[in-house]
Short mmCIF file of C-alpha atoms and ligand atoms in Angstrom, two decimals:
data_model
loop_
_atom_site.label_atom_id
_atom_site.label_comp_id
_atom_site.label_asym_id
_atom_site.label_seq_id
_atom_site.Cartn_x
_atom_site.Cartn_y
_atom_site.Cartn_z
CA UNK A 14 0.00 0.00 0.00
CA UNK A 15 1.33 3.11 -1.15
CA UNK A 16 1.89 5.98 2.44
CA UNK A 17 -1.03 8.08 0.87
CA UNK A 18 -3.46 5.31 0.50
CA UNK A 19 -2.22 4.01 4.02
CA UNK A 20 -3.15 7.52 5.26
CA UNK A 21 -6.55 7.86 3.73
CA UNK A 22 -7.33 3.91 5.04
CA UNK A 23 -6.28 5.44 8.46
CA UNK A 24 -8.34 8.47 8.35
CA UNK A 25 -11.20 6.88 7.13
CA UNK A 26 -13.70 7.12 10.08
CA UNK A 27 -13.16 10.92 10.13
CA UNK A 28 -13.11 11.13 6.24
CA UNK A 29 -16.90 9.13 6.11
CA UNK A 30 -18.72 12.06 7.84
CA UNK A 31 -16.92 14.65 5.87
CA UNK A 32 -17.36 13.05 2.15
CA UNK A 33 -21.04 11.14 3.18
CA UNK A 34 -23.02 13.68 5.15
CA UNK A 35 -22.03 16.70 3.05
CA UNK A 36 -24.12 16.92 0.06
CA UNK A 37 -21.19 18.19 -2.19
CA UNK A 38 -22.64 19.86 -5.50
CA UNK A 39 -25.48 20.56 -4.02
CA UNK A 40 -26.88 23.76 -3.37
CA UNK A 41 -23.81 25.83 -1.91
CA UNK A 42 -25.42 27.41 1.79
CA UNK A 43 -26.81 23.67 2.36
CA UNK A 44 -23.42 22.40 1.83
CA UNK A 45 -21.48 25.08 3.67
CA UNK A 46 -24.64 23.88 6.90
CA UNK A 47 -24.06 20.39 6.76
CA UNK A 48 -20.23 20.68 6.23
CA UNK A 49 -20.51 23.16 10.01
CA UNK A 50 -21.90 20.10 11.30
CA UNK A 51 -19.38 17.66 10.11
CA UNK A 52 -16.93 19.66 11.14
CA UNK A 53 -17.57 20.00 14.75
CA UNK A 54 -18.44 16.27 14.74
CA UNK A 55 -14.91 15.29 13.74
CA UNK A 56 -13.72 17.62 16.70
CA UNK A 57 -11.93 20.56 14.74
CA UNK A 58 -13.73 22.76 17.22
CA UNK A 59 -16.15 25.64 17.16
CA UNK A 60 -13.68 28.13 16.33
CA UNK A 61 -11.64 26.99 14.24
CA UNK A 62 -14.91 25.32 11.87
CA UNK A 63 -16.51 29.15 12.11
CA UNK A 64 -12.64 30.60 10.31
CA UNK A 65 -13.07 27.59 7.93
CA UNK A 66 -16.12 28.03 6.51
CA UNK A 67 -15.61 31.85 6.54
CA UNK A 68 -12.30 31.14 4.70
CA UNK A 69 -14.31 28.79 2.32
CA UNK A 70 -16.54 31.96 1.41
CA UNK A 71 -14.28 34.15 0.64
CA UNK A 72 -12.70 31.66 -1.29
CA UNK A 73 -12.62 32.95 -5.47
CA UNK A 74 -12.48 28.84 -5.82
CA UNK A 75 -15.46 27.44 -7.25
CA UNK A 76 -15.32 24.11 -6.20
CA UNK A 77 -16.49 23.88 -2.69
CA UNK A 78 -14.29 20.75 -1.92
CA UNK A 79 -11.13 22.22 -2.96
CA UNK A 80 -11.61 25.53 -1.09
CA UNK A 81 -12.66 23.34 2.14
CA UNK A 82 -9.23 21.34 1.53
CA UNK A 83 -7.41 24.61 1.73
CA UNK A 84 -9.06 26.58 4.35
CA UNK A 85 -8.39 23.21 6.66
CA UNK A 86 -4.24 23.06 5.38
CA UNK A 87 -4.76 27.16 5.91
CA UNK A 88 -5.39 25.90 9.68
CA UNK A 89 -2.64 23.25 10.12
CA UNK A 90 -0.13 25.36 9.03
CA UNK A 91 3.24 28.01 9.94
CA UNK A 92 2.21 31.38 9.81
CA UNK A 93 4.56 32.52 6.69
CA UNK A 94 3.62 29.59 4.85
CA UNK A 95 -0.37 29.62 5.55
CA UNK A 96 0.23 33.68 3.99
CA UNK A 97 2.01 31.84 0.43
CA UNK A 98 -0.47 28.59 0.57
CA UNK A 99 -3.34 31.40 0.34
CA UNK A 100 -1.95 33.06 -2.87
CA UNK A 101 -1.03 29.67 -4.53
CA UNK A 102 -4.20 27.77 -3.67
CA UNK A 103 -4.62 24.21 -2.58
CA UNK A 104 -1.63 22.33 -3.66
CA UNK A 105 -1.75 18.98 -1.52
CA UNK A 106 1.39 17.54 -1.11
CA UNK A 107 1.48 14.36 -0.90
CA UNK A 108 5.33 13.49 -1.34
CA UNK A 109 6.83 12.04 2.30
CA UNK A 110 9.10 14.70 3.33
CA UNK A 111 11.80 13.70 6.57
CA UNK A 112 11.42 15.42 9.48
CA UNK A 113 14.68 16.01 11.05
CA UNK A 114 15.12 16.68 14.88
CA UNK A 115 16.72 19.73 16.33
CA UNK A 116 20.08 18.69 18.23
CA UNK A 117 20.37 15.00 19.05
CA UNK A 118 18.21 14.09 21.74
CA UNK A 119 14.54 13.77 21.79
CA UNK A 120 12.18 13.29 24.72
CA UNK A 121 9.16 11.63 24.55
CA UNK A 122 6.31 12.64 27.09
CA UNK A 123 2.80 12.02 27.63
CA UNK A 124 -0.26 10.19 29.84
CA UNK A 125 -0.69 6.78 29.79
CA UNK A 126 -1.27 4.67 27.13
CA UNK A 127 -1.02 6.77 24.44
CA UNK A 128 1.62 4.80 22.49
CA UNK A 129 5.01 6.76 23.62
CA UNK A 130 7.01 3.45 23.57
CA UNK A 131 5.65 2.04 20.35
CA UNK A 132 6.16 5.44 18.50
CA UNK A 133 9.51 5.76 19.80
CA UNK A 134 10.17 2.16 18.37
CA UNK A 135 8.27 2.90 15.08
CA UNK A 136 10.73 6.68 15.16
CA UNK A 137 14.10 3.91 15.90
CA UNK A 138 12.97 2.70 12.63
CA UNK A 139 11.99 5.48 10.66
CA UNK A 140 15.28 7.34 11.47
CA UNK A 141 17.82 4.38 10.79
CA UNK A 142 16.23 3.60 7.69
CA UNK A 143 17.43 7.06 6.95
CA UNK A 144 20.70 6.19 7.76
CA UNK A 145 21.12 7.75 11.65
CA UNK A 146 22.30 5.58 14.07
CA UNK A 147 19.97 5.41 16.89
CA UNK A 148 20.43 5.02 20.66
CA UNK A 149 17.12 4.13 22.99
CA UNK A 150 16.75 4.79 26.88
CA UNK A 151 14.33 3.32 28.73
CA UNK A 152 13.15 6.06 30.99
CA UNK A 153 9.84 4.45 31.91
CA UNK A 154 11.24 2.84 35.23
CA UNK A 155 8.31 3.40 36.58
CA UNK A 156 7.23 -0.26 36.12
CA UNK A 157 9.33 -3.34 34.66
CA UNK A 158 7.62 -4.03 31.69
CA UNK A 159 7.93 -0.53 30.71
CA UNK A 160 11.59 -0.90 29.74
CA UNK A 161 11.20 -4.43 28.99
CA UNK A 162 9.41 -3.27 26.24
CA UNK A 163 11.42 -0.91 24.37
CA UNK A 164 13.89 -3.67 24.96
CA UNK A 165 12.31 -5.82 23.04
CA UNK A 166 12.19 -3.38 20.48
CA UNK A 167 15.79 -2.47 20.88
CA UNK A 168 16.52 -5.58 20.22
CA UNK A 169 14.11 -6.62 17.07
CA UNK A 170 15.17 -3.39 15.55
CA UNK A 171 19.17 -3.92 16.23
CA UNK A 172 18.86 -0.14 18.23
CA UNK A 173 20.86 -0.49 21.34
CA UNK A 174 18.67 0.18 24.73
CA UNK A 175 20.11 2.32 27.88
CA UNK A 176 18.36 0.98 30.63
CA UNK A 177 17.91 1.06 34.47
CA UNK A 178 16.80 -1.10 37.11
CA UNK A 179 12.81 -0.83 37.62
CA UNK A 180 12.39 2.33 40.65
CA UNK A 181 15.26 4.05 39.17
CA UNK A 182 15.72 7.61 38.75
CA UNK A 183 14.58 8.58 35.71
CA UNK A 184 16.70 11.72 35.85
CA UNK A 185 20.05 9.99 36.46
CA UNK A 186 18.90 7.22 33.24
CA UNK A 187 18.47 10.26 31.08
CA UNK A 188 21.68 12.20 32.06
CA UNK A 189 23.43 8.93 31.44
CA UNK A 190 21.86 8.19 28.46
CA UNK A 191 22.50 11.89 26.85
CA UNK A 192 26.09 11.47 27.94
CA UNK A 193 26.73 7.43 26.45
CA UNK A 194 25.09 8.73 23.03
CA UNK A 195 27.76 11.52 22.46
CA UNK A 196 30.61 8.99 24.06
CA UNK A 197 29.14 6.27 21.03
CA UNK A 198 29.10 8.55 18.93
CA UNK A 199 25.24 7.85 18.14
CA UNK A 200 23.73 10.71 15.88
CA UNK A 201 20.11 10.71 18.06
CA UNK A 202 18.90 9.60 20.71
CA UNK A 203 15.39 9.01 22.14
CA UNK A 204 14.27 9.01 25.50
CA UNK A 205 10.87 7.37 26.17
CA UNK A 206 9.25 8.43 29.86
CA UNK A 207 6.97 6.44 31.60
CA UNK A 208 3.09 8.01 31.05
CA UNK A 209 1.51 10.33 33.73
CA UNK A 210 -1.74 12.66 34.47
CA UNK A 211 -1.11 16.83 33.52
CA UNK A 212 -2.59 16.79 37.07
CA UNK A 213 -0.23 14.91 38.70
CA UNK A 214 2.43 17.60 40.55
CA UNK A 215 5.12 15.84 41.16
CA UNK A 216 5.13 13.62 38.46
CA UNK A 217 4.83 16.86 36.52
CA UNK A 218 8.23 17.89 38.30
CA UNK A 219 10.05 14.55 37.46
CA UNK A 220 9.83 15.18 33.79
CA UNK A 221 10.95 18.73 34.50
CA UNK A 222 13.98 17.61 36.52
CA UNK A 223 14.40 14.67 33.59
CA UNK A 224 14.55 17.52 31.09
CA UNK A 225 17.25 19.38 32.88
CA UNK A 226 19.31 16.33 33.68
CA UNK A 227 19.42 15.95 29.09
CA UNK A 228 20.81 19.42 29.27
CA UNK A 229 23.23 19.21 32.20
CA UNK A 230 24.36 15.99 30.28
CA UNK A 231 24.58 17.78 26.87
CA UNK A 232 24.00 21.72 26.97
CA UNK A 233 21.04 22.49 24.60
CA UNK A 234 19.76 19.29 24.77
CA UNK A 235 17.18 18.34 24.26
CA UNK A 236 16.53 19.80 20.91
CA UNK A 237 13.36 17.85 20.68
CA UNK A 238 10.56 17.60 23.39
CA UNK A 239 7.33 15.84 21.52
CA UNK A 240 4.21 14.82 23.38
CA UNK A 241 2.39 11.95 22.33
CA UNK A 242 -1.32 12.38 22.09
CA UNK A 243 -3.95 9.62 21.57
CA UNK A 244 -6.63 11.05 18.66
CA UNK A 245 -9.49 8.73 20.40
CA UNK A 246 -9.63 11.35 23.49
CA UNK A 247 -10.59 14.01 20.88
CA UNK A 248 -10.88 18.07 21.93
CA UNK A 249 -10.49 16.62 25.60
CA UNK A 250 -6.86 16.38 25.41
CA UNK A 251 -6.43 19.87 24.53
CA UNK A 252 -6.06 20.64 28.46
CA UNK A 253 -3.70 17.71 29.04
CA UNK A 254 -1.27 19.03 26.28
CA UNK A 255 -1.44 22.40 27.48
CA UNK A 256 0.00 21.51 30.64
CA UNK A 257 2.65 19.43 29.66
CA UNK A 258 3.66 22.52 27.19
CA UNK A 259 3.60 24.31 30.09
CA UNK A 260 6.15 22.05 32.21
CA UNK A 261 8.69 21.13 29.62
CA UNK A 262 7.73 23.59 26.39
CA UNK A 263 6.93 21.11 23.53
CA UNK A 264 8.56 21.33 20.26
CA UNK A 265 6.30 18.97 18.95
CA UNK A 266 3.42 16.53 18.92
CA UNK A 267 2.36 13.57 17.66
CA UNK A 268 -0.87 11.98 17.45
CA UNK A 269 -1.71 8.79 17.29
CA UNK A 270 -4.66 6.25 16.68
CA UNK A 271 -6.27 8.05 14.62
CA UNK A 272 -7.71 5.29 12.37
CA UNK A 273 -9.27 4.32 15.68
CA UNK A 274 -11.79 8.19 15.87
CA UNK A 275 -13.79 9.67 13.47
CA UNK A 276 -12.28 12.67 15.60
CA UNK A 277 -9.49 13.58 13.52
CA UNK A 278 -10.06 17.19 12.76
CA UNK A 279 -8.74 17.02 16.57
CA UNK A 280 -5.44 18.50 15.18
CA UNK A 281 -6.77 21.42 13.84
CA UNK A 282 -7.67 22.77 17.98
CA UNK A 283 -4.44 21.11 18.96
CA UNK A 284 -2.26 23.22 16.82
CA UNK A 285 -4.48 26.23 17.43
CA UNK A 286 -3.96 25.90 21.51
CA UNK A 287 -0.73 24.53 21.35
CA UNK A 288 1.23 26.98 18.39
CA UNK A 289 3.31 23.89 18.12
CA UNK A 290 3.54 22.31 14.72
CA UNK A 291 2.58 18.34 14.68
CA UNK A 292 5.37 16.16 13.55
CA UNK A 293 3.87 12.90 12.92
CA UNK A 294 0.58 11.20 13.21
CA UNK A 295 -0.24 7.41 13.78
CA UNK A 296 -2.50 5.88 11.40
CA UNK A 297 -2.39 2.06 13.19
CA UNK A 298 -0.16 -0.37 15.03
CA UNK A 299 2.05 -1.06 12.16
CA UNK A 300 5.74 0.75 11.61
CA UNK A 301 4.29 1.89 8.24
CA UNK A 302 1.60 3.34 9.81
CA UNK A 303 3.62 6.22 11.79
CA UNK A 304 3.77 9.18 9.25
CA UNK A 305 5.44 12.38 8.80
CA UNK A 306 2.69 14.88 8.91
CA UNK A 307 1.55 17.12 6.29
CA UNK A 308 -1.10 19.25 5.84
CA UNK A 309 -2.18 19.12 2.61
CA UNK A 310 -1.87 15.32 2.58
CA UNK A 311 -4.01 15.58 5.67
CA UNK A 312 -6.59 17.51 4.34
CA UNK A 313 -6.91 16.01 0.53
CA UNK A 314 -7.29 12.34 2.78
CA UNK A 315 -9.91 14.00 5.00
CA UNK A 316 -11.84 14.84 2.13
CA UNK A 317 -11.16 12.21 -0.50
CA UNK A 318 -10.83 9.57 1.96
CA UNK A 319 -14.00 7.35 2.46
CA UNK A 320 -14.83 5.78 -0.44
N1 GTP B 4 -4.64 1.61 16.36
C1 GTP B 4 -3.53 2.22 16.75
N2 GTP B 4 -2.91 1.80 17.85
C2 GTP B 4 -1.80 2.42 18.25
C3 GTP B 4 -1.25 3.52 17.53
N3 GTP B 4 -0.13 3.94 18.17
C4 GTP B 4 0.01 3.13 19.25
N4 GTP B 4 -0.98 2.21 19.32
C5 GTP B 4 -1.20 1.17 20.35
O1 GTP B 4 -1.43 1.73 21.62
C6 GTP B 4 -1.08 0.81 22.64
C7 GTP B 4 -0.30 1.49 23.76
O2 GTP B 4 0.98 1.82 23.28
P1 GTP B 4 2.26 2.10 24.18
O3 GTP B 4 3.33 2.50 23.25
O4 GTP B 4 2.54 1.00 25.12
O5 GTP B 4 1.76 3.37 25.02
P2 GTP B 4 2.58 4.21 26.10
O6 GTP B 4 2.19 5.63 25.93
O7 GTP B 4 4.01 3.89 26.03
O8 GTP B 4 1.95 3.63 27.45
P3 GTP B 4 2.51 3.84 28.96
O9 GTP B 4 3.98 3.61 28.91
O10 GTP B 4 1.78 2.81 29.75
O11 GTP B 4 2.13 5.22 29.36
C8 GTP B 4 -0.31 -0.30 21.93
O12 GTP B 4 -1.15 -1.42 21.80
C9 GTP B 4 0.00 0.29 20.56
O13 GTP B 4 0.14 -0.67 19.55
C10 GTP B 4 -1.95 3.96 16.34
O14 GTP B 4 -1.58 4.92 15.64
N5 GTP B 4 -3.07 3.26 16.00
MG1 MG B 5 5.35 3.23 27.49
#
C-alpha cells in the first residue's frame, strides 16, 4: 500500500462524515450547513470550523471541496507559509518529506497509554532507515515491563537500549543516556518516559527535573521535546497538552490512533492551543503506519478519503 493510501485507510472514520453527510454539488449554503456540522463532529472545534467556513466563502475557488481542503491546510499550518499557501491555492502535497530533529536528543512525554514506547520504536525505525544511528533509553522505570518493552524493540530493531533497574531515577537514566550517546558517537537519541496525568504535581516535576538532567548531560539538549497524544480522546486532550507545554515547552506533537476516531479534525484545535507544529501522526499499530505529517496530505485524505 502506497503511504497516501495508508493515510486515507487510516483516516477513514473521520473522512466518512466529511465526504457522506455533506451533500457536495449541491446547493452551496446547504453544503457550507451540513459541512458546520461535520466539522464540529470530527472535533476541529467551534472556532476553528466558524474561520473555515468563513475562509471557504471568501474563497474565489469554485469548487467547494477544494476551497474546504485549503481553508483546513490554511489551519494546520506556519504562519509565513499559511500567507504563500493562500496566494497559490490548494496544492496537496502528498510526497513524504523527513522530518529532522533539532540537536540530538529527543524526549518523549505524555499520559498513559497513548503509544510513547511504540512510536519511539516505530521513530528507531523510521530514522535508521534514513541512515542515523539510533540510541534508545528506557526512561519508563516506573514499572518493569515498561523498559522491557522498548527492549524488546531495541533488540528486534538492532537499536541499542540504555536501561535502568525498575524504581530508578529517571533523571540519572536520562543524564546517562544523553552522555553514552555523544561517548558512542550515536547521531540521536530518544528518550521514552513512563506516562503520567497533567494533574499529577510531582510527576509533573520529574519530567521537568528529567529535562534538565538531558541538558546538564549535553547543553542544549534536548533539541526535541514531543508529546504523544492519543486522537481517540478528541478536543479533551487539549487541556492535558497544554499543561505538559507548560512544564517542559513542547517542540512537537504527535498523534496517534487516529484510524481508531472519526475525531481527527482534533489536530486542527491542537495546533491552534498549542502553536506547536505536529510532527507525525499514527495511522495504526504497524511501523508503516507512523507518518510524517503534512497538511495538505491531511486535508486532501480528509476529504477524499471514504470511499
Ligand atoms: N490503532 C492504533 N494503535 C496504536 C497507535 N499507536 C500506538 N498504538 C497502540 O497503543 C497501545 C499502547 O501503546 P504504548 O506505546 O505501550 O503506550 P505508552 O504511551 O508507552 O503507554 P505507557 O507507557 O503505559 O504510558 C499499543 O497497543 C500500541 O500498539 C496507532 O496509531 N493506532
Ligand atoms: Mg510506554
Amino acid at each position: 500500500m502506497s503511504w497516501f493510501a495508508r493515510l486515507k485507510q487510516g483516516l477513514k472514520k473521520t473522512a466518512e462524515n466529511l465526504s457522506k453527510a455533506v451533500p457536495w454539488g449541491g446547493d452551496p449554503e446547504e453544503v457550507l450547513e451540513e459541512l458546520e456540522y461535520a466539522l464540529i463532529a470530527a472535533d476541529v472545534g467551534i472556532e476553528a470550523t466558524e474561520e473555515i467556513l468563513a475562509e471557504v466563502r471568501q474563497s474565489s475557488q469554485k469548487n467547494l471541496k477544494e476551497a474546504v481542503k485549503l481553508a483546513i491546510m490554511l489551519q494546520l499550518e506556519p504562519d509565513e507559509r499559511r500567507r504563500k499557501l493562500r496566494k497559490l491555492g490548494f496544492k496537496p502535497d502528498a510526497t513524504k518529506k523527513f522530518v529532522a530533529p533539532k540537536g540530538h536528543v529527543v524526549l518523549m512525554v505524555g499520559v498513559n497509554g497513548v503509544g510513547k514506547t511504540t512510536t519511539i520504536a516505530k521513530l528507531g525505525q523510521y530514522y535508521q532507515r534514513a541512515g542515523k544511528k539510533v540510541l534508545f533509553a528506557a526512561g519508563d522505570t516506573f514499572r518493569a515491563a515498561g523498559g522491557t518493552q522498548l527492549k524488546v524493540w531495541g533488540e528486534r530493531l538492532g537499536i541499542p537500549v540504555i536501561q535502568a533497574p525498575e524504581g530508578a531515577d529517571p533523571a540519572a537514566l536520562a543524564f546517562d543516556a544523553t552522555q553514552a550517546r555523544k561517548a558512542r558517537g550515536h547521531d540521536l537519541l530518544l528518550v521514552d518516559t513512563a506516562g503520567r496525568l497533567h494533574t499529577k504535581h510531582n510527576l509533573m516535576e520529574e519530567l521537568k527535573k528529567v529535562k534538565r538532567a538531558i541538558g546538564k548531560a549535553e547543553p542544549g539538549e534536548p533539541g526535541e521535546v514531543w508529546l504523544v497524544m492519543d486522537a481517540t480522546v478528541g478536543q479533551n486532550g487539549i487541556n492535558q497538552a497544554k499543561a505538559f507545554h507548560e512544564a517542559v515547552g513542547l517542540t512537537g506533537v504527535i498523534v496517534t490512533k487516529l484510524d481508531g476516531t472519526a475525531k481527527g479534525g482534533v489536530l486542527v484545535p491542537i495546533v491552534r492551543a498549542l502553536g506547536v507544529p505536529i510532527k507525525f501522526i499514527g495511522v495504526g499499530e504497524g511501523p508503516e503506519d507512523l507518518q510524517p505529517f503534512d497538511a495538505g496530505a491531511y486535508a486532501e485524505a480528509l476529504l477524499e478519503g471514504a470511499a
